[in-house]
mmCIF file with all atom_site columns, C-alpha atoms in Angstrom:
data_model
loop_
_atom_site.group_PDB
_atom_site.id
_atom_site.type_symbol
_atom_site.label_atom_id
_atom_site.label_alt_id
_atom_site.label_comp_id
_atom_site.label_asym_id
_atom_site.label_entity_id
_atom_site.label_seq_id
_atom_site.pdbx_PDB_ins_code
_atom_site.Cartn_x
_atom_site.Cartn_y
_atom_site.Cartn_z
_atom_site.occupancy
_atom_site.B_iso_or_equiv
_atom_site.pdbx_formal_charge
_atom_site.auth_seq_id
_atom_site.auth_comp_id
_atom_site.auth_asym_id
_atom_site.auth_atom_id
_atom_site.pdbx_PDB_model_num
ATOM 1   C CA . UNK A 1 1   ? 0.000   0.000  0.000  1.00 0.00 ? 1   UNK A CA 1
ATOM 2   C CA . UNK A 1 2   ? 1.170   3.535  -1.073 1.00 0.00 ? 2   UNK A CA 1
ATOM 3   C CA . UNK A 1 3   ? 1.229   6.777  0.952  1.00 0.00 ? 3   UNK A CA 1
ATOM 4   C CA . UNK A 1 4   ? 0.239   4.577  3.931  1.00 0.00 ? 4   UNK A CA 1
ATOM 5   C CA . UNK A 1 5   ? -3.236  4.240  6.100  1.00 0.00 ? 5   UNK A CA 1
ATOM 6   C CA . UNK A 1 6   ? -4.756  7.087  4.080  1.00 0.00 ? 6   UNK A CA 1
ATOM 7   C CA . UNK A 1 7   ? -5.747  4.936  1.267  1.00 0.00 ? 7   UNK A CA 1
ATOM 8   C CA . UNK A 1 8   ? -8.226  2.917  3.380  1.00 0.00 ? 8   UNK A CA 1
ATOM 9   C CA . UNK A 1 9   ? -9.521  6.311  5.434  1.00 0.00 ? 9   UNK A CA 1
ATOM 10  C CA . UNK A 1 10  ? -13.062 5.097  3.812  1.00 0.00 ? 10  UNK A CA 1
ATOM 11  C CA . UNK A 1 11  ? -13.282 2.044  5.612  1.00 0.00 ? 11  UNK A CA 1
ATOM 12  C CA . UNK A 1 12  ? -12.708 3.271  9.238  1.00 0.00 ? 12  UNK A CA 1
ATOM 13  C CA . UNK A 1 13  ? -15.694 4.618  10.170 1.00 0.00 ? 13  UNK A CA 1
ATOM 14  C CA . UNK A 1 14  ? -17.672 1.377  9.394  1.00 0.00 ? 14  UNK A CA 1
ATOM 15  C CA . UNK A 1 15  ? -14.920 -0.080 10.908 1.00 0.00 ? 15  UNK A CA 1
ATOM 16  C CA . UNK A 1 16  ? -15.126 1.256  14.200 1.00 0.00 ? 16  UNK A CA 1
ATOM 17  C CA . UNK A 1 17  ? -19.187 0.953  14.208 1.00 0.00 ? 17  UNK A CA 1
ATOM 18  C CA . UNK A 1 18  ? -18.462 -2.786 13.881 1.00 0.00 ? 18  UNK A CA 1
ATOM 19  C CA . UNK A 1 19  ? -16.257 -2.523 16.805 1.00 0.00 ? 19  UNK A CA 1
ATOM 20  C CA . UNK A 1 20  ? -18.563 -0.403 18.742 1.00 0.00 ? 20  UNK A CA 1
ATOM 21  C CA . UNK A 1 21  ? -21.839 -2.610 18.300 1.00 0.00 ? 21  UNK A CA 1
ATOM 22  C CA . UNK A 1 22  ? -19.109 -5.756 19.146 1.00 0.00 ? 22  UNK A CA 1
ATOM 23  C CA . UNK A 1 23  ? -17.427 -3.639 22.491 1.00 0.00 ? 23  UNK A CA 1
ATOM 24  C CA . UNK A 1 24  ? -21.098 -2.607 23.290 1.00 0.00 ? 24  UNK A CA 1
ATOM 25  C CA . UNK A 1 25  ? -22.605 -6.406 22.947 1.00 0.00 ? 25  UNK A CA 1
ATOM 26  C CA . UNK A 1 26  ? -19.376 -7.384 25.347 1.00 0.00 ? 26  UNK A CA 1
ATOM 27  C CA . UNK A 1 27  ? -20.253 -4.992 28.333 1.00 0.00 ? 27  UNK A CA 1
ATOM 28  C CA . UNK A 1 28  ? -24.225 -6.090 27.372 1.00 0.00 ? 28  UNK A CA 1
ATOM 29  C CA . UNK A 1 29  ? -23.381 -9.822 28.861 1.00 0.00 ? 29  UNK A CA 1
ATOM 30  C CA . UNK A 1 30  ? -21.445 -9.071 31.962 1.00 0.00 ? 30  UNK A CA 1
ATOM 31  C CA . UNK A 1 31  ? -22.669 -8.978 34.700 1.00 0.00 ? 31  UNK A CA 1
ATOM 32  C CA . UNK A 1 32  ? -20.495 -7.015 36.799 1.00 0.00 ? 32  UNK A CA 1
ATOM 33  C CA . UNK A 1 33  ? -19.690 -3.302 35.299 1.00 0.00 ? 33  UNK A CA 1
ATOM 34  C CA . UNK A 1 34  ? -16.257 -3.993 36.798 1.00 0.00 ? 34  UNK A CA 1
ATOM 35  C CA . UNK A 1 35  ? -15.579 -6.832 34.835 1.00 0.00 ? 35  UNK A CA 1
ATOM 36  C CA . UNK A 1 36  ? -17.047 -4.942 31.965 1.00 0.00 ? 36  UNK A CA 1
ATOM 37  C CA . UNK A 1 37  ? -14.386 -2.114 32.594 1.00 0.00 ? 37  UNK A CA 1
ATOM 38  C CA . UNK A 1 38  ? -11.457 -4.846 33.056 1.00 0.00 ? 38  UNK A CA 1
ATOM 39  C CA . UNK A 1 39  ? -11.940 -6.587 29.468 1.00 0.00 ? 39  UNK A CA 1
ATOM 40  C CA . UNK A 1 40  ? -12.883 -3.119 27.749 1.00 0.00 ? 40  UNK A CA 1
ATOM 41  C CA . UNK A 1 41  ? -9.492  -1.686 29.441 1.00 0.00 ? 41  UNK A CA 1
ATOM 42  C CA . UNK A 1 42  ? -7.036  -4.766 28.408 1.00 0.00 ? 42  UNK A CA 1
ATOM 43  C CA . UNK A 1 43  ? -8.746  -4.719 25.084 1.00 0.00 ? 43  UNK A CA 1
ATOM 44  C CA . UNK A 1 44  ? -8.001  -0.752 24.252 1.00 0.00 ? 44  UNK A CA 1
ATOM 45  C CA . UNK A 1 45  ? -4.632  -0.792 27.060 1.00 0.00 ? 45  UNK A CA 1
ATOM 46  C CA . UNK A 1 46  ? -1.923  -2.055 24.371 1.00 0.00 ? 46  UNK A CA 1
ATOM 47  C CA . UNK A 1 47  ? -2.724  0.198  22.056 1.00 0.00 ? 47  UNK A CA 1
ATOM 48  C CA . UNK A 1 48  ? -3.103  3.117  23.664 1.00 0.00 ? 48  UNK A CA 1
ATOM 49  C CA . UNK A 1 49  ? 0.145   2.829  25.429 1.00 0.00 ? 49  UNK A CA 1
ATOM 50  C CA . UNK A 1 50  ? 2.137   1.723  22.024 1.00 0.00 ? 50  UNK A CA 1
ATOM 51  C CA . UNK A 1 51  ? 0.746   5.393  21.109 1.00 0.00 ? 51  UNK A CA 1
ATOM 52  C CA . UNK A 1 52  ? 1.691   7.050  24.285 1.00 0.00 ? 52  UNK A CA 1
ATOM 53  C CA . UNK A 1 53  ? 5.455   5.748  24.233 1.00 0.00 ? 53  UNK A CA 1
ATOM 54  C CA . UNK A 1 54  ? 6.113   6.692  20.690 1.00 0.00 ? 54  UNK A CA 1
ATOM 55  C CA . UNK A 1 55  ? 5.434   10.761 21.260 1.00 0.00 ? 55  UNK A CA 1
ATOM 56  C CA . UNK A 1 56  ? 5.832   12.968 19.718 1.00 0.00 ? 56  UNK A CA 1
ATOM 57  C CA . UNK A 1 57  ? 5.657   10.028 16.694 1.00 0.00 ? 57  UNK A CA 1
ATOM 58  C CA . UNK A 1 58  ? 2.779   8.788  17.907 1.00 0.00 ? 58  UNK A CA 1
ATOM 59  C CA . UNK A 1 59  ? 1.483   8.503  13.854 1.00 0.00 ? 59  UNK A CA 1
ATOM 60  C CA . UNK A 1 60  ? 4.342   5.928  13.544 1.00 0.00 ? 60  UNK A CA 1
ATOM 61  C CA . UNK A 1 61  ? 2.700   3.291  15.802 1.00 0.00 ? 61  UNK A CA 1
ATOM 62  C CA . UNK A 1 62  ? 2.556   -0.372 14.365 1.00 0.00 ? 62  UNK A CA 1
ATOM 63  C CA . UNK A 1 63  ? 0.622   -3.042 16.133 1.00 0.00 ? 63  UNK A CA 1
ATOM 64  C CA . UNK A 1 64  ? 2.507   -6.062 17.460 1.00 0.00 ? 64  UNK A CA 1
ATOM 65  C CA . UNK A 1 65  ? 1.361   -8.570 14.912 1.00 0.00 ? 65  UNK A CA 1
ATOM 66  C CA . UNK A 1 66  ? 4.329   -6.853 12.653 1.00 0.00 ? 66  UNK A CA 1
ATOM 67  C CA . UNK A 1 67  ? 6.589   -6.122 15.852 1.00 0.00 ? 67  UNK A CA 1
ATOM 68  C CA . UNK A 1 68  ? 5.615   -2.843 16.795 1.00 0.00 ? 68  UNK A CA 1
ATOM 69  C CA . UNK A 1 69  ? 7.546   0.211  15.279 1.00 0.00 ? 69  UNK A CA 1
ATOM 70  C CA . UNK A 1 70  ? 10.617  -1.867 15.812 1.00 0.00 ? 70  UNK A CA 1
ATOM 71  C CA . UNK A 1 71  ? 9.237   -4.786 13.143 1.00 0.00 ? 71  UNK A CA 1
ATOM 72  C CA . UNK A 1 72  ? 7.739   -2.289 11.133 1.00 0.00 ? 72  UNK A CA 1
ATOM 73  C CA . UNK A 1 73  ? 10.814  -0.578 10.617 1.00 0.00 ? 73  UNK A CA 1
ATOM 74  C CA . UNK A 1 74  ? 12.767  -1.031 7.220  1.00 0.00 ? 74  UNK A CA 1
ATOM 75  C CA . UNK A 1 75  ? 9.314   -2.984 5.829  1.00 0.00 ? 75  UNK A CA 1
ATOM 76  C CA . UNK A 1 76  ? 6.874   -0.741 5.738  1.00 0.00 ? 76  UNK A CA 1
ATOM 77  C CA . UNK A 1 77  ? 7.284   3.465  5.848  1.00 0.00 ? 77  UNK A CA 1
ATOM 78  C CA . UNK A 1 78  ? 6.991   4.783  9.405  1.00 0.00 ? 78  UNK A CA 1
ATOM 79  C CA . UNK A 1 79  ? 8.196   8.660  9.629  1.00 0.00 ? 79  UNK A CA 1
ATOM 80  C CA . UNK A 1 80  ? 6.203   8.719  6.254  1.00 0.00 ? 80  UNK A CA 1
ATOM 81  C CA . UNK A 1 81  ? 6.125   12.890 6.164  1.00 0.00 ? 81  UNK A CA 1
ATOM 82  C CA . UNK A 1 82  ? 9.832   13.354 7.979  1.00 0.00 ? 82  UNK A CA 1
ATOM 83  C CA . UNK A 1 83  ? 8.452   14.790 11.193 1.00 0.00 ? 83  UNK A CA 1
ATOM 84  C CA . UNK A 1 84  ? 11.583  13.681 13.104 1.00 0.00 ? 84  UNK A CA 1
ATOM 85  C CA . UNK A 1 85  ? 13.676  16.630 11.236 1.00 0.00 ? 85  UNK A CA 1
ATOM 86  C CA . UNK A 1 86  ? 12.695  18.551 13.657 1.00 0.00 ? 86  UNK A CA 1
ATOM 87  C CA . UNK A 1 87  ? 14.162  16.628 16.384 1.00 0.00 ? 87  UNK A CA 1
ATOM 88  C CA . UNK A 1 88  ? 17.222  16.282 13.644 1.00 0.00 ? 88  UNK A CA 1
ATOM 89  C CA . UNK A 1 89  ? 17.721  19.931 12.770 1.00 0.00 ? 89  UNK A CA 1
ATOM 90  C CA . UNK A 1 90  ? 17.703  20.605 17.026 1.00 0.00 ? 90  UNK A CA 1
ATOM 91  C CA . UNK A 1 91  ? 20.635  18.324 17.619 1.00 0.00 ? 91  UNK A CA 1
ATOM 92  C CA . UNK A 1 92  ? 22.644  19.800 14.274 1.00 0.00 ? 92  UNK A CA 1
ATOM 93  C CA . UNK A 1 93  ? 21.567  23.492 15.645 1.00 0.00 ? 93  UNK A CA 1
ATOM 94  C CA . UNK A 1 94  ? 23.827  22.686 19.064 1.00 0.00 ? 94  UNK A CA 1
ATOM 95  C CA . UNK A 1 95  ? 26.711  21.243 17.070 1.00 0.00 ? 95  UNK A CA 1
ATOM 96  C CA . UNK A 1 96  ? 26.663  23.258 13.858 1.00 0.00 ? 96  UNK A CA 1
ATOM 97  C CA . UNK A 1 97  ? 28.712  26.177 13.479 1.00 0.00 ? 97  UNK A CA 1
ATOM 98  C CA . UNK A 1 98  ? 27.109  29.299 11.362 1.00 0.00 ? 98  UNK A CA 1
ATOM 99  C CA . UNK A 1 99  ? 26.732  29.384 8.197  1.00 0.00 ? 99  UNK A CA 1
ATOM 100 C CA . UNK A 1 100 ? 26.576  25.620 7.728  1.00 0.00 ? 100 UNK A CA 1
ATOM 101 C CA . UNK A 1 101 ? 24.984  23.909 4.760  1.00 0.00 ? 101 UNK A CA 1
ATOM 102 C CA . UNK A 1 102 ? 22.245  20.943 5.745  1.00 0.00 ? 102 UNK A CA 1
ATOM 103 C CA . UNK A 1 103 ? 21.902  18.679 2.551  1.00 0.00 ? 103 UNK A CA 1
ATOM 104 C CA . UNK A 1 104 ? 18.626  16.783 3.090  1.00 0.00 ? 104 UNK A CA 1
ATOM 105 C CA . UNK A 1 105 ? 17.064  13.744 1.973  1.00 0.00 ? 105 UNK A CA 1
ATOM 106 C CA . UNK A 1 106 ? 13.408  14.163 1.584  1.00 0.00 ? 106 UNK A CA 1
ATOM 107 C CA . UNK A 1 107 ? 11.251  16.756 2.644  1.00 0.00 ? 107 UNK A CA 1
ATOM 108 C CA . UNK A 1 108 ? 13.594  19.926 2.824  1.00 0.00 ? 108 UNK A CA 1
ATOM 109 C CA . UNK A 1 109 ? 10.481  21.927 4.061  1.00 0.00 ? 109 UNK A CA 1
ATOM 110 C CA . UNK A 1 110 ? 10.619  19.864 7.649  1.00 0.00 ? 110 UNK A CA 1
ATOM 111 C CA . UNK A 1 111 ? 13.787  21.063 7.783  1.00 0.00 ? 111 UNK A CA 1
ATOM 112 C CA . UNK A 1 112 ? 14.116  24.519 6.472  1.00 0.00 ? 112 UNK A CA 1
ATOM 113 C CA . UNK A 1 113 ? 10.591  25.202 9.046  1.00 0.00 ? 113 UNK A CA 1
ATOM 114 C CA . UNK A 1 114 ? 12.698  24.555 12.531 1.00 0.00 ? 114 UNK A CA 1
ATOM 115 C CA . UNK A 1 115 ? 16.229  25.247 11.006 1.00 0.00 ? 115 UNK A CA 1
ATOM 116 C CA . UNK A 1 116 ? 18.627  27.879 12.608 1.00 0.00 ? 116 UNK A CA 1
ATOM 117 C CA . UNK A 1 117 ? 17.937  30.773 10.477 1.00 0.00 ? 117 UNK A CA 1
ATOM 118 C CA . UNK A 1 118 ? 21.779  30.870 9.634  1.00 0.00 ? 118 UNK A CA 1
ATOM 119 C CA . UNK A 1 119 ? 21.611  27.334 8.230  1.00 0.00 ? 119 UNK A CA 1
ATOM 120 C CA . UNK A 1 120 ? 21.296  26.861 4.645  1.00 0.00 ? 120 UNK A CA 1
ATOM 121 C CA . UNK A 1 121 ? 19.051  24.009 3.972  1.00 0.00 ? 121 UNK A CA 1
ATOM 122 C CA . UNK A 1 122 ? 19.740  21.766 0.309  1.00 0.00 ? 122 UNK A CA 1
ATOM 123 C CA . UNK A 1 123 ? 16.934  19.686 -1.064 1.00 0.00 ? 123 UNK A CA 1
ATOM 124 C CA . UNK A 1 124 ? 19.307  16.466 -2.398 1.00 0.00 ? 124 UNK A CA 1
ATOM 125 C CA . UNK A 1 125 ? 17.205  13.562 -3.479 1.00 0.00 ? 125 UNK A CA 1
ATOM 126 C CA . UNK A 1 126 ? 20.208  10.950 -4.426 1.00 0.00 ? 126 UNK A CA 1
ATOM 127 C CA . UNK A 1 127 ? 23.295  11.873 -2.549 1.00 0.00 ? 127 UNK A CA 1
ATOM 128 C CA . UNK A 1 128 ? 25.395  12.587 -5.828 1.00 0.00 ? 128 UNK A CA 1
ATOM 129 C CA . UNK A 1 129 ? 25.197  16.627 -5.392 1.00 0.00 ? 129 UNK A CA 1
ATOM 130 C CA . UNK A 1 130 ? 28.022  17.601 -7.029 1.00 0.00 ? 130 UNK A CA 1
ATOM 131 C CA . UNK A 1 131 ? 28.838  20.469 -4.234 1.00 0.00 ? 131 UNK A CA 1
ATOM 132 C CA . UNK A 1 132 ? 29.093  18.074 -1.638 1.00 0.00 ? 132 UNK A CA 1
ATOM 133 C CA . UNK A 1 133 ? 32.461  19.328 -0.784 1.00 0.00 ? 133 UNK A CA 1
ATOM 134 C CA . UNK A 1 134 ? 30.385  22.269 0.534  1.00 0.00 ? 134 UNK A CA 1
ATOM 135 C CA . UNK A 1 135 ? 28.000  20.455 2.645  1.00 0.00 ? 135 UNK A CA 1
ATOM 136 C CA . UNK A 1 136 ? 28.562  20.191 6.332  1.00 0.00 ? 136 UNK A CA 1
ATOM 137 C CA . UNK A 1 137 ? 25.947  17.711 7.370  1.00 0.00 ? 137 UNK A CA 1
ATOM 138 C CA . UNK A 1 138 ? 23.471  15.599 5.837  1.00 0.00 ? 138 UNK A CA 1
ATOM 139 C CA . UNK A 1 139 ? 19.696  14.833 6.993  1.00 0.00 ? 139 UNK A CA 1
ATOM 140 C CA . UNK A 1 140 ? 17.990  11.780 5.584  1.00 0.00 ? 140 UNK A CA 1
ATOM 141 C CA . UNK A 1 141 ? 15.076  10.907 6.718  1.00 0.00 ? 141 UNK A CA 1
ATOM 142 C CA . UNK A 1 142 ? 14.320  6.454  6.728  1.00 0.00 ? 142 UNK A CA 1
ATOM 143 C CA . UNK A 1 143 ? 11.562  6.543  4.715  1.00 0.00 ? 143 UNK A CA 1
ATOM 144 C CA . UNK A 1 144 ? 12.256  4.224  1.759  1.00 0.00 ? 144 UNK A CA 1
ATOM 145 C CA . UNK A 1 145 ? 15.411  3.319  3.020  1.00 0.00 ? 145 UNK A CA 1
ATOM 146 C CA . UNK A 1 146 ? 16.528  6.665  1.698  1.00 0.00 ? 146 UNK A CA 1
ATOM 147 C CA . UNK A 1 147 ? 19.002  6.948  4.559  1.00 0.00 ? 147 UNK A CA 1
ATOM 148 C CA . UNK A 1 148 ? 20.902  3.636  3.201  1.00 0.00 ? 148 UNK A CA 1
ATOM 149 C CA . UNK A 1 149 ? 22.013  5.673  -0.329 1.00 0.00 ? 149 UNK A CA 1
ATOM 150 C CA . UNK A 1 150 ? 22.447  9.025  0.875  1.00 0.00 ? 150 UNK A CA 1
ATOM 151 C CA . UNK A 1 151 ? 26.409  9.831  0.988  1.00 0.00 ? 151 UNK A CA 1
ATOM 152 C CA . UNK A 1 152 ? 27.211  6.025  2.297  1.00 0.00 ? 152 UNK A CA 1
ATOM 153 C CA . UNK A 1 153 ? 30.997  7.340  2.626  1.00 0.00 ? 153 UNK A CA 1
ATOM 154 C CA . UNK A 1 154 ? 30.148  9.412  5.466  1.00 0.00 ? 154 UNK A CA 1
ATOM 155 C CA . UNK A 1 155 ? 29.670  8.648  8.825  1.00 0.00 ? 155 UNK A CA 1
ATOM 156 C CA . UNK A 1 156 ? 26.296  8.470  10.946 1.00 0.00 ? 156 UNK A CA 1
ATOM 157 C CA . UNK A 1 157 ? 26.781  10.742 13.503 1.00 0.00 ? 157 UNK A CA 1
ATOM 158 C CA . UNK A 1 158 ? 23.472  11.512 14.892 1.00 0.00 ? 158 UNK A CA 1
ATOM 159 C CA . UNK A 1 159 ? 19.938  9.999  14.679 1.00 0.00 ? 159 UNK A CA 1
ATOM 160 C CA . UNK A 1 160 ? 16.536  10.312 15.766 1.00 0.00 ? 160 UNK A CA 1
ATOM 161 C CA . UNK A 1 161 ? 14.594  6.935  16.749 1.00 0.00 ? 161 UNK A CA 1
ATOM 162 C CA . UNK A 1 162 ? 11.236  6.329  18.484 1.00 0.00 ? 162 UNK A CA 1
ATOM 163 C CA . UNK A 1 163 ? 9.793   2.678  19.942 1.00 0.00 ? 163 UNK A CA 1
ATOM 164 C CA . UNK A 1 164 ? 13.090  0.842  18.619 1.00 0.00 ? 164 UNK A CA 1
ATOM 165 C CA . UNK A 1 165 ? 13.204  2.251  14.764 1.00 0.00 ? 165 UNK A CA 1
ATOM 166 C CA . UNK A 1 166 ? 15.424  4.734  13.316 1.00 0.00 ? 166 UNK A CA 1
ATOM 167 C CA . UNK A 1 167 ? 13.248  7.732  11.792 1.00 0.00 ? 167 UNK A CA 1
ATOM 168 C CA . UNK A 1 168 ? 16.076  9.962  10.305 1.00 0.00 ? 168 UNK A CA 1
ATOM 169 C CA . UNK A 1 169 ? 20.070  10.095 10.419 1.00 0.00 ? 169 UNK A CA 1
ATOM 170 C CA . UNK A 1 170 ? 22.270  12.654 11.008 1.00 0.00 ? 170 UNK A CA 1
ATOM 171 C CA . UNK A 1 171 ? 25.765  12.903 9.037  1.00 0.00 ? 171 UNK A CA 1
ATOM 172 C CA . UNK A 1 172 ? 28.546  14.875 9.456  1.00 0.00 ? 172 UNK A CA 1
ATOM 173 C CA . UNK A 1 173 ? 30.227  15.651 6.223  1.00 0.00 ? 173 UNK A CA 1
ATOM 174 C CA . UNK A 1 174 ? 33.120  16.770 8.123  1.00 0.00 ? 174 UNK A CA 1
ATOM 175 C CA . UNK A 1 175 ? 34.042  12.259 9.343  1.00 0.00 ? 175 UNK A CA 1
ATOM 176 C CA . UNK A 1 176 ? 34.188  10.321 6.600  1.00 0.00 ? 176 UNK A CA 1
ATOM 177 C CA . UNK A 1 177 ? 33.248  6.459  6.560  1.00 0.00 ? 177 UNK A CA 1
ATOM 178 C CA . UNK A 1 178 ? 36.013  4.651  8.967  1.00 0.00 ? 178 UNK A CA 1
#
């Protein structure tokens, strides 16, 4: 599936009637309210605390039939619009000096929103920019496995992960690969 959940964004509200009329049906046949409450609670509990440990990426939340984030990760798209730039272009602001240049992988406007305004932000899709001898760090965000091709001789230096899985990488243009 492309572009992720929003494909199917037709089916959810049907979907969640069906689980509604099921949920209400449940707490129908017991006869205690606090069993009721008990099976209602471990029922919605996983979920809702998958969500809770993965802010501010809460959006990146896979179920545990595919491993959580962690499984998900590297199969299916998780930081699908790059919101961990942010996150990215905070820990390159403390270690940057001015003026800098910030090639990035995907979504430049992520980056260019919460950037230093003394950064210079590139939009490079493939890592072959021939100016890269002008580029002090590189952003690349793991949707797609982007981060796997973007300048592989340099070193990861930084990244930013959430509920075991790697959302974007950080490298510094100034340590090459060992």
């Amino acid at each position: 599936v492309y572009d992720n959940a929003r494909q199917f964004l037709f089916a959810l509200p049907p979907l969640f009637i069906f689980a509604g009329i099921g949920l209400d049906g449940l707490w129908r046949r017991c006869r205690s309210r606090v069993i009721g409450a008990a099976v209602v609670s471990a029922l919605l509990l996983p979920g809702v605390l998958g969500i809770l440990r993965l802010h501010p990426y809460e959006y990146t939340y896979f179920n545990a039939l595919v491993g959580g984030t962690q499984g998900a990760s590297r199969r299916f798209e998780t930081d699908y619009w790059c919101t961990s730039y942010r996150e990215a272009m905070e820990q390159i602001g403390t270690v940057a000096p001015p003026g800098a240049v910030v090639a990035v992988s995907g979504p430049s406007q992520a980056a260019k929103q919460v950037a230093r305004t003394d950064l210079e932000i590139r939009q490079i899709n493939d890592g072959t920019d021939p100016a890269a001898d002008q580029v002090t760090f590189g952003l690349a965000c793991t949707r797609s496995n982007k981060d796997a091709v973007f300048y592989p001789e340099y070193a990861v230096t930084g990244e930013v992960a959430a509920g075991g899985a790697t959302l974007a990488v950080i490298k510094d243009f100034r340590q090459p690969q060992p």
